[in-house]
mmCIF file of N, CA and C and ligand atoms in Angstrom:
data_model
loop_
_atom_site.group_PDB
_atom_site.id
_atom_site.type_symbol
_atom_site.label_atom_id
_atom_site.label_comp_id
_atom_site.label_asym_id
_atom_site.label_seq_id
_atom_site.Cartn_x
_atom_site.Cartn_y
_atom_site.Cartn_z
ATOM 1 N N MET A 199 -75.744 -131.168 -30.742
ATOM 2 C CA MET A 199 -75.593 -131.021 -29.288
ATOM 3 C C MET A 199 -74.118 -130.833 -28.950
ATOM 4 N N LYS A 200 -73.842 -129.825 -28.079
ATOM 5 C CA LYS A 200 -72.436 -129.532 -27.781
ATOM 6 C C LYS A 200 -71.916 -130.455 -26.686
ATOM 7 N N VAL A 201 -71.780 -131.740 -27.039
ATOM 8 C CA VAL A 201 -71.160 -132.707 -26.124
ATOM 9 C C VAL A 201 -70.150 -133.510 -26.932
ATOM 10 N N ILE A 202 -69.003 -133.738 -26.352
ATOM 11 C CA ILE A 202 -67.945 -134.458 -27.068
ATOM 12 C C ILE A 202 -67.346 -135.492 -26.133
ATOM 13 N N LYS A 203 -67.342 -136.753 -26.583
ATOM 14 C CA LYS A 203 -66.645 -137.782 -25.801
ATOM 15 C C LYS A 203 -65.243 -137.883 -26.382
ATOM 16 N N GLN A 204 -64.243 -137.698 -25.545
ATOM 17 C CA GLN A 204 -62.890 -137.719 -26.063
ATOM 18 C C GLN A 204 -62.034 -138.744 -25.316
ATOM 19 N N VAL A 205 -61.056 -139.254 -26.028
ATOM 20 C CA VAL A 205 -60.126 -140.226 -25.443
ATOM 21 C C VAL A 205 -58.841 -139.475 -25.134
ATOM 22 N N PHE A 206 -58.431 -139.489 -23.887
ATOM 23 C CA PHE A 206 -57.212 -138.778 -23.483
ATOM 24 C C PHE A 206 -55.977 -139.627 -23.784
ATOM 25 N N GLN A 207 -54.874 -138.907 -23.950
ATOM 26 C CA GLN A 207 -53.613 -139.607 -24.200
ATOM 27 C C GLN A 207 -53.176 -140.363 -22.942
ATOM 28 N N LEU A 208 -52.723 -141.582 -23.150
ATOM 29 C CA LEU A 208 -52.211 -142.386 -22.032
ATOM 30 C C LEU A 208 -50.699 -142.275 -21.991
ATOM 31 N N HIS A 209 -50.170 -142.064 -20.812
ATOM 32 C CA HIS A 209 -48.716 -142.054 -20.640
ATOM 33 C C HIS A 209 -48.365 -143.315 -19.872
ATOM 34 N N GLY A 210 -48.606 -144.450 -20.494
ATOM 35 C CA GLY A 210 -48.418 -145.724 -19.794
ATOM 36 C C GLY A 210 -47.031 -146.292 -20.011
ATOM 37 N N ASP A 211 -46.594 -147.070 -19.067
ATOM 38 C CA ASP A 211 -45.376 -147.858 -19.239
ATOM 39 C C ASP A 211 -45.530 -149.101 -18.367
ATOM 40 N N GLU A 212 -44.447 -149.826 -18.167
ATOM 41 C CA GLU A 212 -44.552 -151.092 -17.444
ATOM 42 C C GLU A 212 -44.999 -150.891 -15.981
ATOM 43 N N ARG A 213 -44.958 -149.626 -15.504
ATOM 44 C CA ARG A 213 -45.377 -149.372 -14.114
ATOM 45 C C ARG A 213 -46.882 -149.161 -13.996
ATOM 46 N N GLY A 214 -47.532 -148.864 -15.132
ATOM 47 C CA GLY A 214 -48.972 -148.593 -15.094
ATOM 48 C C GLY A 214 -49.326 -147.426 -15.988
ATOM 49 N N GLN A 215 -50.548 -146.892 -15.790
ATOM 50 C CA GLN A 215 -51.043 -145.829 -16.664
ATOM 51 C C GLN A 215 -51.085 -144.484 -15.951
ATOM 52 N N LEU A 216 -51.013 -143.445 -16.728
ATOM 53 C CA LEU A 216 -51.126 -142.081 -16.190
ATOM 54 C C LEU A 216 -51.848 -141.236 -17.246
ATOM 55 N N VAL A 217 -52.806 -140.448 -16.792
ATOM 56 C CA VAL A 217 -53.494 -139.509 -17.685
ATOM 57 C C VAL A 217 -53.285 -138.106 -17.125
ATOM 58 N N ALA A 218 -52.869 -137.181 -17.968
ATOM 59 C CA ALA A 218 -52.653 -135.792 -17.529
ATOM 60 C C ALA A 218 -53.616 -134.878 -18.277
ATOM 61 N N LEU A 219 -54.247 -133.970 -17.548
ATOM 62 C CA LEU A 219 -55.225 -133.060 -18.146
ATOM 63 C C LEU A 219 -54.847 -131.631 -17.814
ATOM 64 N N GLU A 220 -54.745 -130.797 -18.818
ATOM 65 C CA GLU A 220 -54.403 -129.391 -18.598
ATOM 66 C C GLU A 220 -55.492 -128.496 -19.191
ATOM 67 N N GLU A 221 -55.709 -127.358 -18.516
ATOM 68 C CA GLU A 221 -56.708 -126.416 -19.023
ATOM 69 C C GLU A 221 -56.246 -125.854 -20.364
ATOM 70 N N PHE A 222 -57.218 -125.675 -21.238
ATOM 71 C CA PHE A 222 -57.013 -125.178 -22.612
ATOM 72 C C PHE A 222 -56.226 -126.148 -23.491
ATOM 73 N N LYS A 223 -55.947 -127.349 -22.973
ATOM 74 C CA LYS A 223 -55.378 -128.395 -23.836
ATOM 75 C C LYS A 223 -56.418 -129.503 -23.917
ATOM 76 N N GLU A 224 -56.291 -130.522 -23.085
ATOM 77 C CA GLU A 224 -57.311 -131.584 -23.107
ATOM 78 C C GLU A 224 -58.669 -131.051 -22.634
ATOM 79 N N ILE A 225 -58.600 -130.071 -21.709
ATOM 80 C CA ILE A 225 -59.834 -129.489 -21.151
ATOM 81 C C ILE A 225 -60.006 -128.102 -21.775
ATOM 82 N N PRO A 226 -61.129 -127.856 -22.473
ATOM 83 C CA PRO A 226 -61.226 -126.632 -23.287
ATOM 84 C C PRO A 226 -61.601 -125.371 -22.513
ATOM 85 N N PHE A 227 -61.352 -125.333 -21.205
ATOM 86 C CA PHE A 227 -61.669 -124.142 -20.420
ATOM 87 C C PHE A 227 -60.738 -124.089 -19.220
ATOM 88 N N ARG A 228 -60.725 -122.933 -18.555
ATOM 89 C CA ARG A 228 -59.978 -122.788 -17.292
ATOM 90 C C ARG A 228 -60.687 -123.618 -16.224
ATOM 91 N N ILE A 229 -59.950 -124.489 -15.550
ATOM 92 C CA ILE A 229 -60.571 -125.370 -14.543
ATOM 93 C C ILE A 229 -60.624 -124.608 -13.213
ATOM 94 N N LYS A 230 -61.853 -124.250 -12.819
ATOM 95 C CA LYS A 230 -61.986 -123.482 -11.574
ATOM 96 C C LYS A 230 -62.403 -124.367 -10.403
ATOM 97 N N ARG A 231 -62.921 -125.555 -10.727
ATOM 98 C CA ARG A 231 -63.462 -126.391 -9.649
ATOM 99 C C ARG A 231 -63.387 -127.850 -10.062
ATOM 100 N N VAL A 232 -63.119 -128.692 -9.082
ATOM 101 C CA VAL A 232 -63.100 -130.150 -9.286
ATOM 102 C C VAL A 232 -63.962 -130.763 -8.204
ATOM 103 N N TYR A 233 -64.844 -131.682 -8.584
ATOM 104 C CA TYR A 233 -65.549 -132.446 -7.556
ATOM 105 C C TYR A 233 -65.751 -133.866 -8.056
ATOM 106 N N TYR A 234 -66.093 -134.755 -7.151
ATOM 107 C CA TYR A 234 -66.320 -136.133 -7.566
ATOM 108 C C TYR A 234 -67.417 -136.750 -6.716
ATOM 109 N N VAL A 235 -68.135 -137.670 -7.321
ATOM 110 C CA VAL A 235 -69.176 -138.397 -6.594
ATOM 111 C C VAL A 235 -68.802 -139.871 -6.570
ATOM 112 N N TYR A 236 -69.050 -140.509 -5.459
ATOM 113 C CA TYR A 236 -68.745 -141.935 -5.300
ATOM 114 C C TYR A 236 -69.688 -142.491 -4.243
ATOM 115 N N ASN A 237 -69.630 -143.795 -4.063
ATOM 116 C CA ASN A 237 -70.522 -144.458 -3.101
ATOM 117 C C ASN A 237 -71.983 -144.170 -3.448
ATOM 118 N N THR A 238 -72.257 -144.034 -4.731
ATOM 119 C CA THR A 238 -73.623 -143.740 -5.193
ATOM 120 C C THR A 238 -74.473 -144.989 -5.029
ATOM 121 N N GLN A 239 -75.634 -144.812 -4.456
ATOM 122 C CA GLN A 239 -76.475 -145.970 -4.119
ATOM 123 C C GLN A 239 -77.258 -146.452 -5.350
ATOM 124 N N LYS A 240 -77.598 -147.745 -5.320
ATOM 125 C CA LYS A 240 -78.300 -148.403 -6.427
ATOM 126 C C LYS A 240 -79.591 -147.636 -6.788
ATOM 127 N N GLY A 241 -79.824 -147.473 -8.071
ATOM 128 C CA GLY A 241 -81.069 -146.858 -8.537
ATOM 129 C C GLY A 241 -81.093 -145.336 -8.490
ATOM 130 N N VAL A 242 -80.025 -144.753 -7.977
ATOM 131 C CA VAL A 242 -80.012 -143.288 -7.804
ATOM 132 C C VAL A 242 -79.813 -142.582 -9.149
ATOM 133 N N ILE A 243 -80.532 -141.475 -9.328
ATOM 134 C CA ILE A 243 -80.304 -140.598 -10.484
ATOM 135 C C ILE A 243 -79.821 -139.253 -9.929
ATOM 136 N N ARG A 244 -78.657 -138.827 -10.360
ATOM 137 C CA ARG A 244 -78.104 -137.542 -9.894
ATOM 138 C C ARG A 244 -78.209 -136.506 -11.014
ATOM 139 N N GLY A 245 -77.842 -135.289 -10.671
ATOM 140 C CA GLY A 245 -77.889 -134.234 -11.679
ATOM 141 C C GLY A 245 -79.308 -133.696 -11.769
ATOM 142 N N CYS A 246 -79.967 -134.003 -12.894
ATOM 143 C CA CYS A 246 -81.338 -133.518 -13.132
ATOM 144 C C CYS A 246 -81.380 -131.986 -13.080
ATOM 145 N N HIS A 247 -80.478 -131.381 -13.810
ATOM 146 C CA HIS A 247 -80.460 -129.938 -13.928
ATOM 147 C C HIS A 247 -79.636 -129.560 -15.165
ATOM 148 N N ALA A 248 -79.697 -128.275 -15.489
ATOM 149 C CA ALA A 248 -78.823 -127.721 -16.536
ATOM 150 C C ALA A 248 -78.139 -126.502 -15.932
ATOM 151 N N HIS A 249 -77.160 -125.984 -16.662
ATOM 152 C CA HIS A 249 -76.453 -124.776 -16.211
ATOM 153 C C HIS A 249 -76.560 -123.700 -17.279
ATOM 154 N N LYS A 250 -76.641 -122.450 -16.839
ATOM 155 C CA LYS A 250 -76.721 -121.350 -17.798
ATOM 156 C C LYS A 250 -75.372 -121.095 -18.459
ATOM 157 N N PHE A 251 -74.300 -121.168 -17.678
ATOM 158 C CA PHE A 251 -72.961 -120.845 -18.216
ATOM 159 C C PHE A 251 -71.944 -121.970 -18.069
ATOM 160 N N LEU A 252 -72.086 -122.738 -17.031
ATOM 161 C CA LEU A 252 -71.050 -123.732 -16.670
ATOM 162 C C LEU A 252 -70.795 -124.761 -17.767
ATOM 163 N N GLN A 253 -69.531 -125.011 -18.012
ATOM 164 C CA GLN A 253 -69.118 -126.129 -18.868
ATOM 165 C C GLN A 253 -68.415 -127.148 -17.970
ATOM 166 N N GLN A 254 -68.491 -128.407 -18.356
ATOM 167 C CA GLN A 254 -67.883 -129.448 -17.531
ATOM 168 C C GLN A 254 -67.250 -130.526 -18.405
ATOM 169 N N VAL A 255 -66.275 -131.215 -17.827
ATOM 170 C CA VAL A 255 -65.812 -132.477 -18.400
ATOM 171 C C VAL A 255 -66.005 -133.552 -17.326
ATOM 172 N N LEU A 256 -66.708 -134.606 -17.687
ATOM 173 C CA LEU A 256 -67.011 -135.697 -16.762
ATOM 174 C C LEU A 256 -66.130 -136.890 -17.096
ATOM 175 N N ILE A 257 -65.515 -137.466 -16.083
ATOM 176 C CA ILE A 257 -64.648 -138.626 -16.291
ATOM 177 C C ILE A 257 -64.999 -139.667 -15.231
ATOM 178 N N CYS A 258 -65.383 -140.848 -15.670
ATOM 179 C CA CYS A 258 -65.659 -141.918 -14.700
ATOM 180 C C CYS A 258 -64.320 -142.627 -14.462
ATOM 181 N N ILE A 259 -63.597 -142.175 -13.449
ATOM 182 C CA ILE A 259 -62.213 -142.647 -13.270
ATOM 183 C C ILE A 259 -62.153 -144.053 -12.662
ATOM 184 N N HIS A 260 -63.298 -144.537 -12.176
ATOM 185 C CA HIS A 260 -63.353 -145.921 -11.685
ATOM 186 C C HIS A 260 -64.784 -146.409 -11.840
ATOM 187 N N GLY A 261 -64.970 -147.666 -12.235
ATOM 188 C CA GLY A 261 -66.322 -148.184 -12.421
ATOM 189 C C GLY A 261 -66.974 -147.584 -13.658
ATOM 190 N N SER A 262 -68.291 -147.498 -13.634
ATOM 191 C CA SER A 262 -69.004 -147.002 -14.811
ATOM 192 C C SER A 262 -70.291 -146.287 -14.401
ATOM 193 N N CYS A 263 -70.791 -145.480 -15.317
ATOM 194 C CA CYS A 263 -72.096 -144.840 -15.125
ATOM 195 C C CYS A 263 -72.601 -144.361 -16.483
ATOM 196 N N LYS A 264 -73.856 -143.988 -16.518
ATOM 197 C CA LYS A 264 -74.442 -143.458 -17.756
ATOM 198 C C LYS A 264 -74.838 -141.998 -17.548
ATOM 199 N N ILE A 265 -74.726 -141.226 -18.617
ATOM 200 C CA ILE A 265 -75.090 -139.810 -18.565
ATOM 201 C C ILE A 265 -76.157 -139.563 -19.627
ATOM 202 N N ARG A 266 -77.328 -139.121 -19.196
ATOM 203 C CA ARG A 266 -78.378 -138.745 -20.154
ATOM 204 C C ARG A 266 -78.257 -137.254 -20.407
ATOM 205 N N LEU A 267 -78.187 -136.880 -21.694
ATOM 206 C CA LEU A 267 -78.004 -135.481 -22.079
ATOM 207 C C LEU A 267 -79.163 -135.056 -22.960
ATOM 208 N N ASP A 268 -79.569 -133.816 -22.795
ATOM 209 C CA ASP A 268 -80.760 -133.329 -23.494
ATOM 210 C C ASP A 268 -80.554 -131.831 -23.738
ATOM 211 N N ASN A 269 -80.584 -131.424 -24.997
ATOM 212 C CA ASN A 269 -80.417 -129.984 -25.291
ATOM 213 C C ASN A 269 -81.755 -129.297 -25.565
ATOM 214 N N GLY A 270 -82.838 -130.002 -25.249
ATOM 215 C CA GLY A 270 -84.165 -129.431 -25.471
ATOM 216 C C GLY A 270 -84.782 -129.897 -26.777
ATOM 217 N N GLN A 271 -83.920 -130.441 -27.662
ATOM 218 C CA GLN A 271 -84.406 -130.917 -28.963
ATOM 219 C C GLN A 271 -84.029 -132.371 -29.183
ATOM 220 N N GLU A 272 -82.890 -132.732 -28.619
ATOM 221 C CA GLU A 272 -82.304 -134.046 -28.885
ATOM 222 C C GLU A 272 -81.843 -134.633 -27.555
ATOM 223 N N LYS A 273 -82.046 -135.948 -27.380
ATOM 224 C CA LYS A 273 -81.581 -136.621 -26.164
ATOM 225 C C LYS A 273 -80.557 -137.679 -26.545
ATOM 226 N N ARG A 274 -79.628 -137.918 -25.641
ATOM 227 C CA ARG A 274 -78.578 -138.896 -25.909
ATOM 228 C C ARG A 274 -78.129 -139.517 -24.592
ATOM 229 N N VAL A 275 -77.765 -140.795 -24.613
ATOM 230 C CA VAL A 275 -77.200 -141.427 -23.408
ATOM 231 C C VAL A 275 -75.777 -141.862 -23.722
ATOM 232 N N ILE A 276 -74.857 -141.463 -22.867
ATOM 233 C CA ILE A 276 -73.441 -141.798 -23.050
ATOM 234 C C ILE A 276 -73.017 -142.700 -21.897
ATOM 235 N N PHE A 277 -72.333 -143.779 -22.232
ATOM 236 C CA PHE A 277 -71.821 -144.715 -21.234
ATOM 237 C C PHE A 277 -70.364 -144.363 -20.957
ATOM 238 N N LEU A 278 -70.060 -144.091 -19.705
ATOM 239 C CA LEU A 278 -68.668 -143.800 -19.334
ATOM 240 C C LEU A 278 -68.135 -144.968 -18.523
ATOM 241 N N GLU A 279 -67.044 -145.527 -18.974
ATOM 242 C CA GLU A 279 -66.524 -146.721 -18.274
ATOM 243 C C GLU A 279 -65.000 -146.794 -18.289
ATOM 244 N N LYS A 280 -64.353 -145.790 -18.886
ATOM 245 C CA LYS A 280 -62.892 -145.836 -18.999
ATOM 246 C C LYS A 280 -62.297 -144.625 -18.301
ATOM 247 N N PRO A 281 -61.235 -144.827 -17.515
ATOM 248 C CA PRO A 281 -60.633 -143.686 -16.821
ATOM 249 C C PRO A 281 -59.910 -142.727 -17.754
ATOM 250 N N TYR A 282 -59.772 -143.120 -19.023
ATOM 251 C CA TYR A 282 -59.092 -142.240 -19.987
ATOM 252 C C TYR A 282 -60.060 -141.613 -20.980
ATOM 253 N N GLU A 283 -61.370 -141.654 -20.653
ATOM 254 C CA GLU A 283 -62.364 -141.021 -21.525
ATOM 255 C C GLU A 283 -63.035 -139.868 -20.787
ATOM 256 N N GLY A 284 -63.204 -138.758 -21.468
ATOM 257 C CA GLY A 284 -63.887 -137.621 -20.864
ATOM 258 C C GLY A 284 -65.078 -137.216 -21.703
ATOM 259 N N LEU A 285 -66.088 -136.690 -21.036
ATOM 260 C CA LEU A 285 -67.278 -136.220 -21.743
ATOM 261 C C LEU A 285 -67.418 -134.727 -21.508
ATOM 262 N N TYR A 286 -67.215 -133.954 -22.573
ATOM 263 C CA TYR A 286 -67.407 -132.507 -22.471
ATOM 264 C C TYR A 286 -68.899 -132.196 -22.590
ATOM 265 N N VAL A 287 -69.402 -131.406 -21.660
ATOM 266 C CA VAL A 287 -70.817 -130.996 -21.683
ATOM 267 C C VAL A 287 -70.861 -129.471 -21.608
ATOM 268 N N SER A 288 -71.420 -128.853 -22.623
ATOM 269 C CA SER A 288 -71.495 -127.388 -22.654
ATOM 270 C C SER A 288 -72.591 -126.898 -21.707
ATOM 271 N N ASN A 289 -72.735 -125.605 -21.635
ATOM 272 C CA ASN A 289 -73.860 -125.032 -20.890
ATOM 273 C C ASN A 289 -75.169 -125.378 -21.606
ATOM 274 N N ALA A 290 -76.267 -125.133 -20.942
ATOM 275 C CA ALA A 290 -77.613 -125.308 -21.528
ATOM 276 C C ALA A 290 -77.888 -126.740 -21.989
ATOM 277 N N ILE A 291 -77.371 -127.695 -21.235
ATOM 278 C CA ILE A 291 -77.669 -129.110 -21.497
ATOM 279 C C ILE A 291 -78.221 -129.713 -20.197
ATOM 280 N N TRP A 292 -79.387 -130.290 -20.297
ATOM 281 C CA TRP A 292 -79.953 -131.009 -19.142
ATOM 282 C C TRP A 292 -79.202 -132.326 -19.002
ATOM 283 N N ARG A 293 -78.737 -132.648 -17.782
ATOM 284 C CA ARG A 293 -77.980 -133.898 -17.590
ATOM 285 C C ARG A 293 -78.503 -134.682 -16.393
ATOM 286 N N GLU A 294 -78.498 -135.995 -16.593
ATOM 287 C CA GLU A 294 -78.855 -136.920 -15.508
ATOM 288 C C GLU A 294 -77.824 -138.029 -15.500
ATOM 289 N N MET A 295 -77.299 -138.321 -14.326
ATOM 290 C CA MET A 295 -76.322 -139.390 -14.185
ATOM 291 C C MET A 295 -76.999 -140.565 -13.493
ATOM 292 N N PHE A 296 -76.862 -141.761 -14.045
ATOM 293 C CA PHE A 296 -77.579 -142.910 -13.493
ATOM 294 C C PHE A 296 -76.818 -144.195 -13.807
ATOM 295 N N ASP A 297 -77.381 -145.316 -13.325
ATOM 296 C CA ASP A 297 -76.756 -146.637 -13.524
ATOM 297 C C ASP A 297 -75.295 -146.651 -13.075
ATOM 298 N N PHE A 298 -75.033 -146.075 -11.921
ATOM 299 C CA PHE A 298 -73.670 -146.098 -11.373
ATOM 300 C C PHE A 298 -73.340 -147.514 -10.927
ATOM 301 N N SER A 299 -72.182 -148.020 -11.288
ATOM 302 C CA SER A 299 -71.726 -149.283 -10.709
ATOM 303 C C SER A 299 -71.366 -148.994 -9.246
ATOM 304 N N PRO A 300 -71.397 -150.016 -8.373
ATOM 305 C CA PRO A 300 -71.143 -149.745 -6.947
ATOM 306 C C PRO A 300 -69.772 -149.118 -6.695
ATOM 307 N N ASP A 301 -68.814 -149.391 -7.600
ATOM 308 C CA ASP A 301 -67.449 -148.875 -7.409
ATOM 309 C C ASP A 301 -67.197 -147.588 -8.207
ATOM 310 N N ALA A 302 -68.245 -146.986 -8.748
ATOM 311 C CA ALA A 302 -68.047 -145.830 -9.644
ATOM 312 C C ALA A 302 -67.537 -144.597 -8.891
ATOM 313 N N VAL A 303 -66.567 -143.946 -9.507
ATOM 314 C CA VAL A 303 -66.106 -142.635 -9.034
ATOM 315 C C VAL A 303 -66.193 -141.705 -10.243
ATOM 316 N N LEU A 304 -67.091 -140.740 -10.177
ATOM 317 C CA LEU A 304 -67.279 -139.814 -11.296
ATOM 318 C C LEU A 304 -66.625 -138.480 -10.944
ATOM 319 N N LEU A 305 -65.583 -138.157 -11.702
ATOM 320 C CA LEU A 305 -64.826 -136.921 -11.486
ATOM 321 C C LEU A 305 -65.361 -135.851 -12.442
ATOM 322 N N VAL A 306 -65.544 -134.651 -11.925
ATOM 323 C CA VAL A 306 -66.066 -133.570 -12.761
ATOM 324 C C VAL A 306 -65.116 -132.367 -12.683
ATOM 325 N N LEU A 307 -64.696 -131.896 -13.838
ATOM 326 C CA LEU A 307 -63.896 -130.681 -13.947
ATOM 327 C C LEU A 307 -64.845 -129.589 -14.433
ATOM 328 N N ALA A 308 -64.849 -128.467 -13.741
ATOM 329 C CA ALA A 308 -65.858 -127.446 -14.032
ATOM 330 C C ALA A 308 -65.210 -126.101 -14.339
ATOM 331 N N SER A 309 -65.887 -125.350 -15.208
ATOM 332 C CA SER A 309 -65.331 -124.066 -15.665
ATOM 333 C C SER A 309 -65.629 -122.918 -14.710
ATOM 334 N N GLU A 310 -66.504 -123.149 -13.721
ATOM 335 C CA GLU A 310 -66.894 -122.066 -12.804
ATOM 336 C C GLU A 310 -66.903 -122.577 -11.365
ATOM 337 N N LEU A 311 -66.814 -121.658 -10.439
ATOM 338 C CA LEU A 311 -66.996 -122.002 -9.027
ATOM 339 C C LEU A 311 -68.459 -122.387 -8.804
ATOM 340 N N TYR A 312 -68.725 -123.027 -7.697
ATOM 341 C CA TYR A 312 -70.103 -123.426 -7.400
ATOM 342 C C TYR A 312 -70.978 -122.185 -7.257
ATOM 343 N N ASP A 313 -72.061 -122.164 -8.021
ATOM 344 C CA ASP A 313 -72.936 -120.997 -8.018
ATOM 345 C C ASP A 313 -74.371 -121.468 -8.224
ATOM 346 N N GLU A 314 -75.092 -121.447 -7.140
ATOM 347 C CA GLU A 314 -76.480 -121.935 -7.147
ATOM 348 C C GLU A 314 -77.317 -121.211 -8.221
ATOM 349 N N SER A 315 -77.003 -119.925 -8.477
ATOM 350 C CA SER A 315 -77.834 -119.157 -9.415
ATOM 351 C C SER A 315 -77.596 -119.559 -10.877
ATOM 352 N N ASP A 316 -76.573 -120.385 -11.116
ATOM 353 C CA ASP A 316 -76.312 -120.850 -12.480
ATOM 354 C C ASP A 316 -77.148 -122.097 -12.830
ATOM 355 N N TYR A 317 -77.816 -122.654 -11.812
ATOM 356 C CA TYR A 317 -78.568 -123.897 -12.016
ATOM 357 C C TYR A 317 -79.958 -123.635 -12.576
ATOM 358 N N ILE A 318 -80.403 -124.507 -13.483
ATOM 359 C CA ILE A 318 -81.827 -124.570 -13.858
ATOM 360 C C ILE A 318 -82.296 -125.963 -13.436
ATOM 361 N N LYS A 319 -83.146 -126.017 -12.421
ATOM 362 C CA LYS A 319 -83.511 -127.315 -11.830
ATOM 363 C C LYS A 319 -84.890 -127.805 -12.255
ATOM 364 N N ASN A 320 -85.608 -126.928 -12.957
ATOM 365 C CA ASN A 320 -86.954 -127.292 -13.396
ATOM 366 C C ASN A 320 -86.913 -127.563 -14.909
ATOM 367 N N TYR A 321 -87.401 -128.738 -15.336
ATOM 368 C CA TYR A 321 -87.248 -129.126 -16.738
ATOM 369 C C TYR A 321 -88.009 -128.190 -17.685
ATOM 370 N N ASP A 322 -89.204 -127.760 -17.276
ATOM 371 C CA ASP A 322 -89.971 -126.848 -18.150
ATOM 372 C C ASP A 322 -89.258 -125.496 -18.295
ATOM 373 N N GLU A 323 -88.666 -125.046 -17.182
ATOM 374 C CA GLU A 323 -87.872 -123.802 -17.249
ATOM 375 C C GLU A 323 -86.686 -123.980 -18.192
ATOM 376 N N PHE A 324 -86.085 -125.169 -18.131
ATOM 377 C CA PHE A 324 -84.957 -125.459 -19.016
ATOM 378 C C PHE A 324 -85.388 -125.367 -20.480
ATOM 379 N N LEU A 325 -86.553 -125.967 -20.791
ATOM 380 C CA LEU A 325 -87.034 -125.924 -22.181
ATOM 381 C C LEU A 325 -87.277 -124.478 -22.621
ATOM 382 N N ASP A 326 -87.863 -123.676 -21.740
ATOM 383 C CA ASP A 326 -88.073 -122.245 -22.056
ATOM 384 C C ASP A 326 -86.733 -121.552 -22.283
ATOM 385 N N TYR A 327 -85.751 -121.905 -21.441
ATOM 386 C CA TYR A 327 -84.422 -121.280 -21.547
ATOM 387 C C TYR A 327 -83.787 -121.617 -22.897
ATOM 388 N N THR A 328 -83.860 -122.879 -23.316
ATOM 389 C CA THR A 328 -83.245 -123.263 -24.596
ATOM 390 C C THR A 328 -83.962 -122.560 -25.755
ATOM 391 N N LYS A 329 -85.288 -122.417 -25.640
ATOM 392 C CA LYS A 329 -86.036 -121.719 -26.701
ATOM 393 C C LYS A 329 -85.594 -120.269 -26.782
ATOM 394 N N SER A 330 -85.407 -119.616 -25.603
ATOM 395 C CA SER A 330 -84.979 -118.204 -25.618
ATOM 396 C C SER A 330 -83.582 -118.076 -26.207
ATOM 397 N N LEU A 331 -82.714 -119.059 -25.956
ATOM 398 C CA LEU A 331 -81.370 -119.037 -26.551
ATOM 399 C C LEU A 331 -81.453 -119.173 -28.065
ATOM 400 N N ASN A 332 -82.299 -120.105 -28.526
ATOM 401 C CA ASN A 332 -82.428 -120.336 -29.976
ATOM 402 C C ASN A 332 -82.980 -119.096 -30.686
ATOM 403 N N LEU A 333 -83.894 -118.396 -29.998
ATOM 404 C CA LEU A 333 -84.474 -117.186 -30.605
ATOM 405 C C LEU A 333 -83.432 -116.079 -30.752
ATOM 406 N N SER A 334 -82.512 -116.021 -29.756
ATOM 407 C CA SER A 334 -81.518 -114.927 -29.787
ATOM 408 C C SER A 334 -80.312 -115.265 -30.672
ATOM 409 N N GLU A 335 -80.255 -116.500 -31.203
ATOM 410 C CA GLU A 335 -79.097 -116.873 -32.056
ATOM 411 C C GLU A 335 -79.196 -116.330 -33.464
HETATM 412 P P1 LIG B 20 -75.989 -131.782 -6.121
HETATM 413 O O1 LIG B 20 -76.115 -130.550 -6.947
HETATM 414 O O2 LIG B 20 -77.257 -132.382 -5.585
HETATM 415 O O3 LIG B 20 -75.167 -132.885 -6.918
HETATM 416 P P2 LIG B 20 -75.579 -133.672 -8.279
HETATM 417 O O4 LIG B 20 -75.834 -132.622 -9.311
HETATM 418 O O5 LIG B 20 -74.406 -134.535 -8.580
HETATM 419 O O6 LIG B 20 -76.763 -134.518 -8.030
HETATM 420 O O7 LIG B 20 -75.006 -131.453 -4.909
HETATM 421 C C1 LIG B 20 -75.069 -132.112 -3.649
HETATM 422 C C2 LIG B 20 -74.662 -131.121 -2.567
HETATM 423 O O8 LIG B 20 -73.319 -130.699 -2.741
HETATM 424 C C3 LIG B 20 -75.526 -129.876 -2.560
HETATM 425 O O9 LIG B 20 -75.798 -129.551 -1.210
HETATM 426 C C4 LIG B 20 -74.636 -128.799 -3.151
HETATM 427 C C5 LIG B 20 -73.244 -129.285 -2.800
HETATM 428 N N1 LIG B 20 -72.220 -128.928 -3.787
HETATM 429 C C6 LIG B 20 -71.226 -128.043 -3.433
HETATM 430 O O10 LIG B 20 -71.179 -127.521 -2.293
HETATM 431 N N2 LIG B 20 -70.265 -127.732 -4.340
HETATM 432 C C7 LIG B 20 -70.260 -128.268 -5.580
HETATM 433 O O11 LIG B 20 -69.353 -127.961 -6.396
HETATM 434 C C8 LIG B 20 -71.314 -129.173 -5.972
HETATM 435 C C9 LIG B 20 -71.366 -129.774 -7.351
HETATM 436 C C10 LIG B 20 -72.264 -129.472 -5.025
#
């Protein structure tokens, strides 16, 4: 599965911590969009879709949350709880974000502008899509 949890370099000193992220360095793509979710209510599951092309890096910069990832063959749950950890998620991965702590702020760096047509929101369609990708490989 094309997902990588990475630990970013800390530029800390006696004043506190700082994390710097640059495209094509810590982030393996051109960053075209940034968004973040916060104030997520108890029991909520977000995401529940895949993307045809979009790549993302998810960073829980405050609090914690879990990310369920599924490439159509394999499922995995990743716990994000450190502001210096990022989770790279390639295209064609079904993702669900859940178990947000009340103080969670989930920052997302994205390789594309917002494009509704890049979304696959139906799980069966997603499975068909992954099968068609595997056939063409
Ligand atoms: P949604 O796709 O439901 O978020 P999530 O995948 O985290 O559950 O997005 C919520 C709303 O925000 C929806 O109306 C679309 C809008 N939105 C944008 O306008 N731009 C964006 O970059 C994103 C991610 C969402």
